[in-house]
Amino acid sequence: MRLSLEPMKLFLVPLLFASLTSAQQGPVDVNATGLISAQDLLAHTDHIIFNITLEQFRFTRKSGLWGALDWSSDGCSHSPDNPFKFPFVPACYRHDFAYRNYKRQKRFTEINRERIDNNFLKDTVSWATRDACRHLAKVYYLSVRRWGARGVTMDNPGVEVKMVDTKAGVPTAGDQTSGKLVSKEDKDMKEAMVNYLQAVDHAQRANQLPGPDLKGKRVEVSIANDKLEVKQYNRNETTDD
């Protein structure tokens, strides 16, 4: 169903109260018989994305309420590998909810996309208990910043791509010849991946994450072709090295 954004048009959808129940009590409190204007629907969409906790979002999503909104999600299927099963899926659900409803409501601008992506980083980091988890959250964030611009409306269509001289490590003009020119996004991504690998190595040496010296699965993480590469082996299996 396509939503009209005319402020006066009404939809028969649950009405979200301003006061919220706690995550332990269940989903966001609603009045199932209320009428809400399209303009209020936009405000409540923002409320679900930015103002309630991730735990409250999970309960609300499972409740089956708010049929006028798009709750579909493919989880974290397009994100980098997560071999240690860090709990990013709920954050991916909310990120998908935000992208898809902002697109349906025709307000998916670059400014709004940045706000949504920043909230995604906040969600992923909020559940992180290890340095490796926090650094992988940064990799996830940079991935959506790099690849999530499809569908951005033309009032603010994109972000300026800054070039970085890898020798100097500072923004430079496009005709600079010393070093290799890469986008700032690429430089930030490489730095985030290196930080993640270092955190994984430290945690594996401290027996805090599965690694070559632990029983069960052996997990090795590396960077190949500017992407994270994950290899998993059974306990007695050897590598090709």
mmCIF file of C-alpha atoms in Angstrom:
data_model
loop_
_atom_site.group_PDB
_atom_site.id
_atom_site.type_symbol
_atom_site.label_atom_id
_atom_site.label_comp_id
_atom_site.label_asym_id
_atom_site.label_seq_id
_atom_site.Cartn_x
_atom_site.Cartn_y
_atom_site.Cartn_z
ATOM 1 C CA MET A 1 0.000 0.000 0.000
ATOM 2 C CA ARG A 2 1.338 3.406 -0.966
ATOM 3 C CA LEU A 3 1.093 6.096 1.689
ATOM 4 C CA SER A 4 -0.136 9.589 0.814
ATOM 5 C CA LEU A 5 1.736 12.264 2.685
ATOM 6 C CA GLU A 6 -1.151 14.728 2.697
ATOM 7 C CA PRO A 7 -1.279 15.933 6.324
ATOM 8 C CA MET A 8 -5.054 15.754 6.608
ATOM 9 C CA LYS A 9 -5.537 12.251 5.300
ATOM 10 C CA LEU A 10 -6.192 9.710 8.059
ATOM 11 C CA PHE A 11 -5.188 6.096 8.339
ATOM 12 C CA LEU A 12 -6.645 3.472 10.604
ATOM 13 C CA VAL A 13 -3.507 2.420 12.460
ATOM 14 C CA PRO A 14 -2.571 1.998 16.119
ATOM 15 C CA LEU A 15 -1.814 5.225 17.991
ATOM 16 C CA LEU A 16 1.529 5.361 19.754
ATOM 17 C CA PHE A 17 1.414 7.022 23.163
ATOM 18 C CA ALA A 18 4.161 9.461 24.089
ATOM 19 C CA SER A 19 4.887 7.523 27.279
ATOM 20 C CA LEU A 20 6.593 4.191 26.717
ATOM 21 C CA THR A 21 6.622 1.025 28.712
ATOM 22 C CA SER A 22 9.942 -0.420 29.758
ATOM 23 C CA ALA A 23 11.548 -3.130 27.654
ATOM 24 C CA GLN A 24 10.726 -5.657 30.383
ATOM 25 C CA GLN A 25 7.017 -4.807 30.162
ATOM 26 C CA GLY A 26 6.791 -5.407 26.439
ATOM 27 C CA PRO A 27 6.296 -3.335 23.292
ATOM 28 C CA VAL A 28 5.519 0.334 22.942
ATOM 29 C CA ASP A 29 2.073 1.048 24.424
ATOM 30 C CA VAL A 30 -0.579 1.536 21.743
ATOM 31 C CA ASN A 31 -4.269 2.266 21.350
ATOM 32 C CA ALA A 32 -5.421 -0.205 18.714
ATOM 33 C CA THR A 33 -8.533 1.807 17.790
ATOM 34 C CA GLY A 34 -6.927 5.230 17.308
ATOM 35 C CA LEU A 35 -6.803 7.325 14.163
ATOM 36 C CA ILE A 36 -3.552 8.984 13.193
ATOM 37 C CA SER A 37 -2.740 11.478 10.465
ATOM 38 C CA ALA A 38 -0.017 10.860 7.912
ATOM 39 C CA GLN A 39 2.023 13.654 9.494
ATOM 40 C CA ASP A 40 1.762 11.978 12.891
ATOM 41 C CA LEU A 41 2.784 8.695 11.286
ATOM 42 C CA LEU A 42 6.052 10.333 10.222
ATOM 43 C CA ALA A 43 6.639 11.565 13.759
ATOM 44 C CA HIS A 44 5.948 8.132 15.230
ATOM 45 C CA THR A 45 8.264 6.525 12.673
ATOM 46 C CA ASP A 46 11.026 8.794 13.947
ATOM 47 C CA HIS A 47 10.064 7.977 17.525
ATOM 48 C CA ILE A 48 10.459 4.242 16.888
ATOM 49 C CA ILE A 49 13.816 4.776 15.189
ATOM 50 C CA PHE A 50 15.468 7.347 17.414
ATOM 51 C CA ASN A 51 13.720 7.599 20.774
ATOM 52 C CA ILE A 52 13.063 4.101 22.103
ATOM 53 C CA THR A 53 15.686 1.607 23.181
ATOM 54 C CA LEU A 54 16.762 -1.209 20.906
ATOM 55 C CA GLU A 55 15.149 -3.675 23.306
ATOM 56 C CA GLN A 56 11.829 -1.801 23.080
ATOM 57 C CA PHE A 57 12.169 -1.775 19.301
ATOM 58 C CA ARG A 58 12.551 -5.571 19.304
ATOM 59 C CA PHE A 59 9.392 -6.040 21.367
ATOM 60 C CA THR A 60 7.442 -3.593 19.215
ATOM 61 C CA ARG A 61 8.594 -5.299 16.014
ATOM 62 C CA LYS A 62 7.479 -8.708 17.311
ATOM 63 C CA SER A 63 4.117 -7.386 18.509
ATOM 64 C CA GLY A 64 2.644 -7.160 15.001
ATOM 65 C CA LEU A 65 1.362 -3.635 15.596
ATOM 66 C CA TRP A 66 1.780 -0.704 13.223
ATOM 67 C CA GLY A 67 0.780 -2.482 10.026
ATOM 68 C CA ALA A 68 1.096 0.774 8.071
ATOM 69 C CA LEU A 69 4.877 0.623 8.483
ATOM 70 C CA ASP A 70 7.365 -1.627 6.700
ATOM 71 C CA TRP A 71 8.934 -4.030 9.211
ATOM 72 C CA SER A 72 10.632 -6.277 6.651
ATOM 73 C CA SER A 73 14.354 -6.905 6.949
ATOM 74 C CA ASP A 74 17.082 -9.136 5.570
ATOM 75 C CA GLY A 75 19.017 -8.859 8.824
ATOM 76 C CA CYS A 76 22.727 -8.245 8.378
ATOM 77 C CA SER A 77 22.983 -10.307 5.191
ATOM 78 C CA HIS A 78 24.915 -7.672 3.212
ATOM 79 C CA SER A 79 27.312 -6.812 6.033
ATOM 80 C CA PRO A 80 30.863 -8.103 6.602
ATOM 81 C CA ASP A 81 31.295 -11.575 8.087
ATOM 82 C CA ASN A 82 30.637 -11.855 11.815
ATOM 83 C CA PRO A 83 32.285 -15.176 12.781
ATOM 84 C CA PHE A 84 32.030 -14.560 16.530
ATOM 85 C CA LYS A 85 28.263 -13.953 16.362
ATOM 86 C CA PHE A 86 28.313 -10.498 17.918
ATOM 87 C CA PRO A 87 24.662 -9.421 18.516
ATOM 88 C CA PHE A 88 24.208 -6.994 15.630
ATOM 89 C CA VAL A 89 21.001 -8.415 14.113
ATOM 90 C CA PRO A 90 18.530 -6.285 16.163
ATOM 91 C CA ALA A 91 20.435 -3.154 15.127
ATOM 92 C CA CYS A 92 20.266 -4.306 11.492
ATOM 93 C CA TYR A 93 16.495 -4.775 11.872
ATOM 94 C CA ARG A 94 16.070 -1.190 13.063
ATOM 95 C CA HIS A 95 18.412 0.116 10.357
ATOM 96 C CA ASP A 96 16.376 -1.657 7.663
ATOM 97 C CA PHE A 97 13.164 -0.344 9.239
ATOM 98 C CA ALA A 98 14.523 3.204 9.082
ATOM 99 C CA TYR A 99 15.775 2.990 5.480
ATOM 100 C CA ARG A 100 12.646 1.338 4.116
ATOM 101 C CA ASN A 101 10.140 3.589 5.830
ATOM 102 C CA TYR A 102 12.059 6.773 5.034
ATOM 103 C CA LYS A 103 12.081 5.716 1.379
ATOM 104 C CA ARG A 104 8.346 4.960 1.443
ATOM 105 C CA GLN A 105 7.717 8.323 3.086
ATOM 106 C CA LYS A 106 9.903 10.072 0.475
ATOM 107 C CA ARG A 107 12.279 11.688 2.950
ATOM 108 C CA PHE A 108 15.369 9.550 2.413
ATOM 109 C CA THR A 109 17.780 12.464 1.987
ATOM 110 C CA GLU A 110 21.519 12.284 2.596
ATOM 111 C CA ILE A 111 21.133 14.258 5.829
ATOM 112 C CA ASN A 112 18.503 11.803 7.087
ATOM 113 C CA ARG A 113 20.540 8.809 5.919
ATOM 114 C CA GLU A 114 23.517 10.049 7.927
ATOM 115 C CA ARG A 115 21.339 10.412 11.009
ATOM 116 C CA ILE A 116 19.980 6.878 10.546
ATOM 117 C CA ASP A 117 23.470 5.439 10.035
ATOM 118 C CA ASN A 118 24.782 7.207 13.139
ATOM 119 C CA ASN A 119 21.928 5.677 15.112
ATOM 120 C CA PHE A 120 22.886 2.269 13.694
ATOM 121 C CA LEU A 121 26.423 2.710 15.027
ATOM 122 C CA LYS A 122 25.005 3.691 18.410
ATOM 123 C CA ASP A 123 22.792 0.583 18.441
ATOM 124 C CA THR A 124 25.583 -1.839 17.539
ATOM 125 C CA VAL A 125 28.066 -0.358 20.003
ATOM 126 C CA SER A 126 25.474 -0.305 22.804
ATOM 127 C CA TRP A 127 25.435 -4.101 22.892
ATOM 128 C CA ALA A 128 29.181 -4.556 22.517
ATOM 129 C CA THR A 129 31.034 -6.058 25.472
ATOM 130 C CA ARG A 130 34.417 -6.617 23.799
ATOM 131 C CA ASP A 131 36.815 -4.368 21.914
ATOM 132 C CA ALA A 132 36.604 -6.666 18.888
ATOM 133 C CA CYS A 133 32.830 -6.238 18.856
ATOM 134 C CA ARG A 134 33.109 -2.441 19.027
ATOM 135 C CA HIS A 135 35.645 -2.351 16.197
ATOM 136 C CA LEU A 136 33.527 -4.644 13.998
ATOM 137 C CA ALA A 137 30.569 -2.345 14.717
ATOM 138 C CA LYS A 138 32.631 0.476 13.205
ATOM 139 C CA VAL A 139 33.282 -1.676 10.110
ATOM 140 C CA TYR A 140 29.532 -2.308 9.792
ATOM 141 C CA TYR A 141 28.837 1.411 10.125
ATOM 142 C CA LEU A 142 31.370 2.344 7.454
ATOM 143 C CA SER A 143 29.889 -0.331 5.181
ATOM 144 C CA VAL A 144 26.420 1.215 5.314
ATOM 145 C CA ARG A 145 27.911 4.679 4.859
ATOM 146 C CA ARG A 146 29.653 3.444 1.719
ATOM 147 C CA TRP A 147 26.908 1.362 0.151
ATOM 148 C CA GLY A 148 23.627 2.682 1.551
ATOM 149 C CA ALA A 149 23.087 5.763 -0.636
ATOM 150 C CA ARG A 150 20.811 4.066 -3.179
ATOM 151 C CA GLY A 151 17.452 5.828 -3.232
ATOM 152 C CA VAL A 152 18.658 9.120 -1.759
ATOM 153 C CA THR A 153 16.366 11.933 -2.961
ATOM 154 C CA MET A 154 17.810 14.683 -5.120
ATOM 155 C CA ASP A 155 17.437 17.593 -2.700
ATOM 156 C CA ASN A 156 20.752 16.499 -1.208
ATOM 157 C CA PRO A 157 21.883 13.674 -3.457
ATOM 158 C CA GLY A 158 25.220 12.615 -2.074
ATOM 159 C CA VAL A 159 28.376 13.115 -0.116
ATOM 160 C CA GLU A 160 31.578 14.740 -1.255
ATOM 161 C CA VAL A 161 34.332 12.201 -1.835
ATOM 162 C CA LYS A 162 37.574 13.451 -0.350
ATOM 163 C CA MET A 163 40.877 12.055 -1.554
ATOM 164 C CA VAL A 164 43.682 11.155 0.826
ATOM 165 C CA ASP A 165 47.384 10.882 0.106
ATOM 166 C CA THR A 166 48.388 7.621 1.782
ATOM 167 C CA LYS A 167 51.914 8.880 2.420
ATOM 168 C CA ALA A 168 50.901 12.150 4.004
ATOM 169 C CA GLY A 169 47.663 10.887 5.538
ATOM 170 C CA VAL A 170 45.896 14.200 4.890
ATOM 171 C CA PRO A 171 43.273 15.372 2.368
ATOM 172 C CA THR A 172 44.899 16.379 -0.893
ATOM 173 C CA ALA A 173 44.051 17.609 -4.371
ATOM 174 C CA GLY A 174 43.213 15.137 -7.106
ATOM 175 C CA ASP A 175 46.429 15.839 -9.042
ATOM 176 C CA GLN A 176 48.710 14.923 -6.120
ATOM 177 C CA THR A 177 51.294 12.390 -7.288
ATOM 178 C CA SER A 178 53.084 11.283 -4.093
ATOM 179 C CA GLY A 179 51.644 8.078 -2.688
ATOM 180 C CA LYS A 180 48.423 6.431 -3.754
ATOM 181 C CA LEU A 181 45.205 8.429 -3.854
ATOM 182 C CA VAL A 182 42.267 6.752 -2.137
ATOM 183 C CA SER A 183 38.948 8.058 -0.902
ATOM 184 C CA LYS A 184 38.682 9.038 2.738
ATOM 185 C CA GLU A 185 35.955 6.388 3.089
ATOM 186 C CA ASP A 186 38.388 3.701 1.899
ATOM 187 C CA LYS A 187 41.080 4.934 4.262
ATOM 188 C CA ASP A 188 38.670 4.936 7.205
ATOM 189 C CA MET A 189 37.471 1.440 6.315
ATOM 190 C CA LYS A 190 41.011 0.046 6.111
ATOM 191 C CA GLU A 191 41.857 1.607 9.466
ATOM 192 C CA ALA A 192 38.705 0.160 11.049
ATOM 193 C CA MET A 193 39.455 -3.319 9.686
ATOM 194 C CA VAL A 194 43.033 -3.192 10.985
ATOM 195 C CA ASN A 195 41.787 -2.127 14.422
ATOM 196 C CA TYR A 196 39.304 -5.011 14.373
ATOM 197 C CA LEU A 197 41.990 -7.548 13.444
ATOM 198 C CA GLN A 198 44.243 -6.303 16.230
ATOM 199 C CA ALA A 199 41.404 -6.563 18.747
ATOM 200 C CA VAL A 200 40.579 -10.091 17.546
ATOM 201 C CA ASP A 201 44.225 -11.142 17.839
ATOM 202 C CA HIS A 202 44.450 -9.738 21.367
ATOM 203 C CA ALA A 203 41.231 -11.481 22.426
ATOM 204 C CA GLN A 204 42.294 -14.799 20.903
ATOM 205 C CA ARG A 205 45.649 -14.664 22.680
ATOM 206 C CA ALA A 206 43.764 -14.075 25.931
ATOM 207 C CA ASN A 207 41.448 -17.029 25.145
ATOM 208 C CA GLN A 208 38.452 -14.674 25.013
ATOM 209 C CA LEU A 209 37.503 -15.554 21.418
ATOM 210 C CA PRO A 210 37.831 -18.816 19.472
ATOM 211 C CA GLY A 211 41.257 -19.067 17.912
ATOM 212 C CA PRO A 212 43.879 -21.584 16.788
ATOM 213 C CA ASP A 213 44.746 -22.566 20.376
ATOM 214 C CA LEU A 214 41.200 -23.367 21.539
ATOM 215 C CA LYS A 215 39.102 -26.496 21.153
ATOM 216 C CA GLY A 216 36.290 -26.597 18.629
ATOM 217 C CA LYS A 217 36.260 -24.190 15.717
ATOM 218 C CA ARG A 218 39.444 -22.378 14.824
ATOM 219 C CA VAL A 219 38.758 -18.914 13.484
ATOM 220 C CA GLU A 220 41.212 -16.814 11.509
ATOM 221 C CA VAL A 221 40.387 -13.307 10.296
ATOM 222 C CA SER A 222 42.452 -11.396 7.738
ATOM 223 C CA ILE A 223 42.198 -8.675 5.109
ATOM 224 C CA ALA A 224 42.182 -9.731 1.454
ATOM 225 C CA ASN A 225 41.435 -7.435 -1.484
ATOM 226 C CA ASP A 226 40.442 -4.669 0.930
ATOM 227 C CA LYS A 227 37.784 -6.889 2.512
ATOM 228 C CA LEU A 228 37.581 -8.930 5.691
ATOM 229 C CA GLU A 229 38.200 -12.611 5.060
ATOM 230 C CA VAL A 230 37.184 -15.249 7.602
ATOM 231 C CA LYS A 231 38.377 -18.853 7.663
ATOM 232 C CA GLN A 232 37.031 -21.461 10.070
ATOM 233 C CA TYR A 233 38.551 -24.874 10.660
ATOM 234 C CA ASN A 234 37.580 -27.909 12.669
ATOM 235 C CA ARG A 235 39.673 -28.745 15.715
ATOM 236 C CA ASN A 236 42.114 -31.116 13.998
ATOM 237 C CA GLU A 237 42.052 -29.516 10.562
ATOM 238 C CA THR A 238 45.206 -27.793 9.311
ATOM 239 C CA THR A 239 45.540 -24.792 7.046
ATOM 240 C CA ASP A 240 47.261 -24.733 3.686
ATOM 241 C CA ASP A 241 50.115 -22.664 5.124
#
